[in-house]
PDB file of C-alpha atoms and ligand atoms in Angstrom:
ATOM      1  CA  MET A 147     128.122 -37.843 155.218  1.00 87.00           C
ATOM      2  CA  MET A 148     125.511 -35.249 156.149  1.00 94.00           C
ATOM      3  CA  TYR A 149     126.171 -33.270 159.324  1.00 98.00           C
ATOM      4  CA  ALA A 150     123.699 -31.286 161.395  1.00 97.00           C
ATOM      5  CA  LEU A 151     126.117 -28.411 161.776  1.00 98.00           C
ATOM      6  CA  GLU A 152     129.571 -27.641 160.408  1.00 98.00           C
ATOM      7  CA  ALA A 153     132.147 -24.957 160.916  1.00 98.00           C
ATOM      8  CA  ILE A 154     134.663 -24.890 158.085  1.00 98.00           C
ATOM      9  CA  ASN A 155     137.910 -22.958 158.570  1.00 98.00           C
ATOM     10  CA  ILE A 156     136.322 -20.362 160.816  1.00 98.00           C
ATOM     11  CA  THR A 157     138.595 -17.486 161.749  1.00 98.00           C
ATOM     12  CA  LYS A 158     137.435 -14.631 163.954  1.00 98.00           C
ATOM     13  CA  VAL A 159     139.533 -11.535 164.470  1.00 98.00           C
ATOM     14  CA  TYR A 160     137.898  -9.014 166.803  1.00 98.00           C
ATOM     15  CA  PRO A 161     138.207  -5.306 165.941  1.00 98.00           C
ATOM     16  CA  ASN A 162     140.934  -4.957 168.575  1.00 98.00           C
ATOM     17  CA  GLY A 163     143.056  -7.466 166.650  1.00 98.00           C
ATOM     18  CA  ILE A 164     142.580 -10.457 168.966  1.00 98.00           C
ATOM     19  CA  VAL A 165     142.366 -13.702 167.014  1.00 98.00           C
ATOM     20  CA  ALA A 166     139.710 -15.641 168.939  1.00 98.00           C
ATOM     21  CA  ASN A 167     139.292 -18.507 166.438  1.00 98.00           C
ATOM     22  CA  LYS A 168     141.916 -19.539 163.908  1.00 98.00           C
ATOM     23  CA  ASN A 169     140.899 -21.970 161.165  1.00 98.00           C
ATOM     24  CA  VAL A 170     138.421 -23.833 163.344  1.00 98.00           C
ATOM     25  CA  SER A 171     136.581 -26.739 161.757  1.00 98.00           C
ATOM     26  CA  ILE A 172     134.089 -29.029 163.475  1.00 97.00           C
ATOM     27  CA  SER A 173     131.414 -31.354 162.176  1.00 98.00           C
ATOM     28  CA  VAL A 174     128.458 -32.058 164.451  1.00 97.00           C
ATOM     29  CA  GLU A 175     126.930 -35.418 163.691  1.00 97.00           C
ATOM     30  CA  ILE A 176     123.171 -35.837 163.607  1.00 97.00           C
ATOM     31  CA  GLY A 177     121.830 -37.261 166.862  1.00 96.00           C
ATOM     32  CA  LYS A 178     125.086 -36.958 168.810  1.00 96.00           C
ATOM     33  CA  ILE A 179     126.136 -34.712 171.656  1.00 96.00           C
ATOM     34  CA  HIS A 180     129.482 -33.006 171.227  1.00 96.00           C
ATOM     35  CA  ALA A 181     131.573 -31.062 173.739  1.00 96.00           C
ATOM     36  CA  ILE A 182     134.098 -28.358 173.010  1.00 96.00           C
ATOM     37  CA  VAL A 183     136.641 -28.176 175.794  1.00 97.00           C
ATOM     38  CA  GLY A 184     139.415 -25.652 176.301  1.00 96.00           C
ATOM     39  CA  GLU A 185     141.010 -23.266 178.727  1.00 97.00           C
ATOM     40  CA  ASN A 186     139.716 -19.747 179.351  1.00 97.00           C
ATOM     41  CA  GLY A 187     140.232 -17.631 176.268  1.00 97.00           C
ATOM     42  CA  ALA A 188     140.510 -20.620 173.937  1.00 98.00           C
ATOM     43  CA  GLY A 189     137.655 -19.239 171.813  1.00 98.00           C
ATOM     44  CA  LYS A 190     134.747 -21.534 172.753  1.00 98.00           C
ATOM     45  CA  THR A 191     132.209 -18.780 173.394  1.00 97.00           C
ATOM     46  CA  THR A 192     133.224 -16.928 170.239  1.00 98.00           C
ATOM     47  CA  LEU A 193     132.572 -20.045 168.153  1.00 98.00           C
ATOM     48  CA  MET A 194     129.170 -20.552 169.818  1.00 98.00           C
ATOM     49  CA  ARG A 195     128.298 -16.901 169.211  1.00 97.00           C
ATOM     50  CA  ILE A 196     129.138 -17.400 165.544  1.00 98.00           C
ATOM     51  CA  PHE A 197     126.881 -20.481 165.404  1.00 98.00           C
ATOM     52  CA  PHE A 198     124.125 -18.395 167.003  1.00 98.00           C
ATOM     53  CA  GLY A 199     124.490 -15.409 164.661  1.00 98.00           C
ATOM     54  CA  MET A 200     125.783 -13.054 167.339  1.00 97.00           C
ATOM     55  CA  GLU A 201     129.196 -12.616 165.737  1.00 98.00           C
ATOM     56  CA  LYS A 202     130.154 -12.746 162.081  1.00 98.00           C
ATOM     57  CA  PRO A 203     133.224 -14.821 161.293  1.00 98.00           C
ATOM     58  CA  THR A 204     136.082 -12.945 159.646  1.00 98.00           C
ATOM     59  CA  SER A 205     136.396 -15.883 157.261  1.00 98.00           C
ATOM     60  CA  GLY A 206     135.098 -19.410 156.914  1.00 98.00           C
ATOM     61  CA  GLU A 207     131.736 -21.057 156.427  1.00 98.00           C
ATOM     62  CA  ILE A 208     128.877 -22.434 158.503  1.00 98.00           C
ATOM     63  CA  LYS A 209     126.746 -25.226 157.096  1.00 98.00           C
ATOM     64  CA  VAL A 210     123.463 -26.584 158.441  1.00 98.00           C
ATOM     65  CA  PHE A 211     122.478 -29.992 157.098  1.00 98.00           C
ATOM     66  CA  GLY A 212     125.019 -29.542 154.312  1.00 97.00           C
ATOM     67  CA  LYS A 213     123.809 -26.135 153.163  1.00 98.00           C
ATOM     68  CA  LYS A 214     125.880 -22.993 153.573  1.00 98.00           C
ATOM     69  CA  VAL A 215     124.066 -20.463 155.755  1.00 98.00           C
ATOM     70  CA  ASN A 216     124.438 -16.769 156.395  1.00 98.00           C
ATOM     71  CA  LEU A 217     123.765 -16.041 160.065  1.00 98.00           C
ATOM     72  CA  ASN A 218     123.279 -12.325 160.547  1.00 98.00           C
ATOM     73  CA  SER A 219     121.429 -12.473 163.855  1.00 97.00           C
ATOM     74  CA  PRO A 220     120.103 -14.962 166.421  1.00 97.00           C
ATOM     75  CA  LYS A 221     116.794 -14.787 164.534  1.00 97.00           C
ATOM     76  CA  ASP A 222     118.476 -16.478 161.583  1.00 98.00           C
ATOM     77  CA  ALA A 223     119.938 -19.163 163.859  1.00 98.00           C
ATOM     78  CA  ILE A 224     116.633 -19.784 165.649  1.00 98.00           C
ATOM     79  CA  ALA A 225     114.879 -20.125 162.277  1.00 98.00           C
ATOM     80  CA  LEU A 226     117.325 -22.969 161.589  1.00 98.00           C
ATOM     81  CA  ASN A 227     116.555 -24.572 164.982  1.00 97.00           C
ATOM     82  CA  ILE A 228     119.890 -23.533 166.474  1.00 97.00           C
ATOM     83  CA  GLY A 229     119.478 -22.547 170.127  1.00 96.00           C
ATOM     84  CA  MET A 230     121.932 -21.256 172.678  1.00 95.00           C
ATOM     85  CA  VAL A 231     122.045 -21.458 176.466  1.00 93.00           C
ATOM     86  CA  HIS A 232     124.256 -18.579 177.535  1.00 92.00           C
ATOM     87  CA  GLN A 233     126.823 -18.805 180.295  1.00 88.00           C
ATOM     88  CA  HIS A 234     125.965 -15.305 181.457  1.00 86.00           C
ATOM     89  CA  PHE A 235     122.488 -13.868 181.888  1.00 86.00           C
ATOM     90  CA  MET A 236     121.308 -12.184 178.694  1.00 84.00           C
ATOM     91  CA  LEU A 237     118.501  -9.659 178.631  1.00 76.00           C
ATOM     92  CA  VAL A 238     116.010  -9.856 175.746  1.00 66.00           C
TER      93      VAL A 238
HETATM   94  N1  ADP B  84     134.037  -8.948 172.134  1.00 88.18           N
HETATM   95  C1  ADP B  84     135.362  -9.205 172.185  1.00 88.18           C
HETATM   96  N2  ADP B  84     136.253  -8.293 171.757  1.00 88.18           N
HETATM   97  C2  ADP B  84     137.569  -8.548 171.782  1.00 88.18           C
HETATM   98  N3  ADP B  84     138.123  -9.697 172.223  1.00 88.18           N
HETATM   99  C3  ADP B  84     137.281 -10.640 172.670  1.00 88.18           C
HETATM  100  C4  ADP B  84     135.868 -10.450 172.676  1.00 88.18           C
HETATM  101  N4  ADP B  84     135.274 -11.573 173.173  1.00 88.18           N
HETATM  102  C5  ADP B  84     136.286 -12.415 173.450  1.00 88.18           C
HETATM  103  N5  ADP B  84     137.492 -11.866 173.166  1.00 88.18           N
HETATM  104  C6  ADP B  84     138.816 -12.495 173.298  1.00 88.18           C
HETATM  105  O1  ADP B  84     138.828 -13.600 172.402  1.00 88.18           O
HETATM  106  C7  ADP B  84     139.521 -14.701 172.986  1.00 88.18           C
HETATM  107  C8  ADP B  84     138.565 -15.886 173.065  1.00 88.18           C
HETATM  108  O2  ADP B  84     137.564 -15.599 174.031  1.00 88.18           O
HETATM  109  P1  ADP B  84     136.306 -16.552 174.272  1.00 88.18           P
HETATM  110  O3  ADP B  84     135.696 -16.898 172.950  1.00 88.18           O
HETATM  111  O4  ADP B  84     135.435 -15.872 175.275  1.00 88.18           O
HETATM  112  O5  ADP B  84     136.988 -17.854 174.878  1.00 88.18           O
HETATM  113  P2  ADP B  84     136.422 -18.988 175.880  1.00 88.18           P
HETATM  114  O6  ADP B  84     134.913 -18.958 175.820  1.00 88.18           O
HETATM  115  O7  ADP B  84     137.012 -20.271 175.364  1.00 88.18           O
HETATM  116  O8  ADP B  84     136.945 -18.627 177.246  1.00 88.18           O
HETATM  117  C9  ADP B  84     140.035 -14.201 174.342  1.00 88.18           C
HETATM  118  O9  ADP B  84     141.357 -13.730 174.148  1.00 88.18           O
HETATM  119  C10 ADP B  84     139.085 -13.073 174.675  1.00 88.18           C
HETATM  120  O10 ADP B  84     139.698 -12.109 175.517  1.00 88.18           O
HETATM  121 MG1   MG B  85     133.474 -18.794 177.271  1.00 88.18          MG
END
């Protein structure tokens, strides 16, 4: 099955040693709305920032329509039609 967006075994360890995401995998089906729900600090924003090219995962893969992508900045994400509505105001 082809997915619009996939995270495969994403782990993110911030420089201060905090493990924000540990082996996170999710497959976003084409044409469906998904929600990621969790308590504060669960790692939701970190995962979204990885999908949007704002953070690099420590390990793991992101796929868009089945193809592995390398997201180095939001420009790369936007070029793949990935958008983000931020919780907090973000200047340009
Ligand atoms: N830039 C950062 N540097 C270090 N730790 C961070 C950073 N951003 C988030 N964290 C930590 O990573 C964990 C996950 O945070 P976050 O992704 O914001 O979770 P959520 O959005 O689910 O509340 C928390 O322990 C948080 O304190
Ligand atoms: Mg958050």
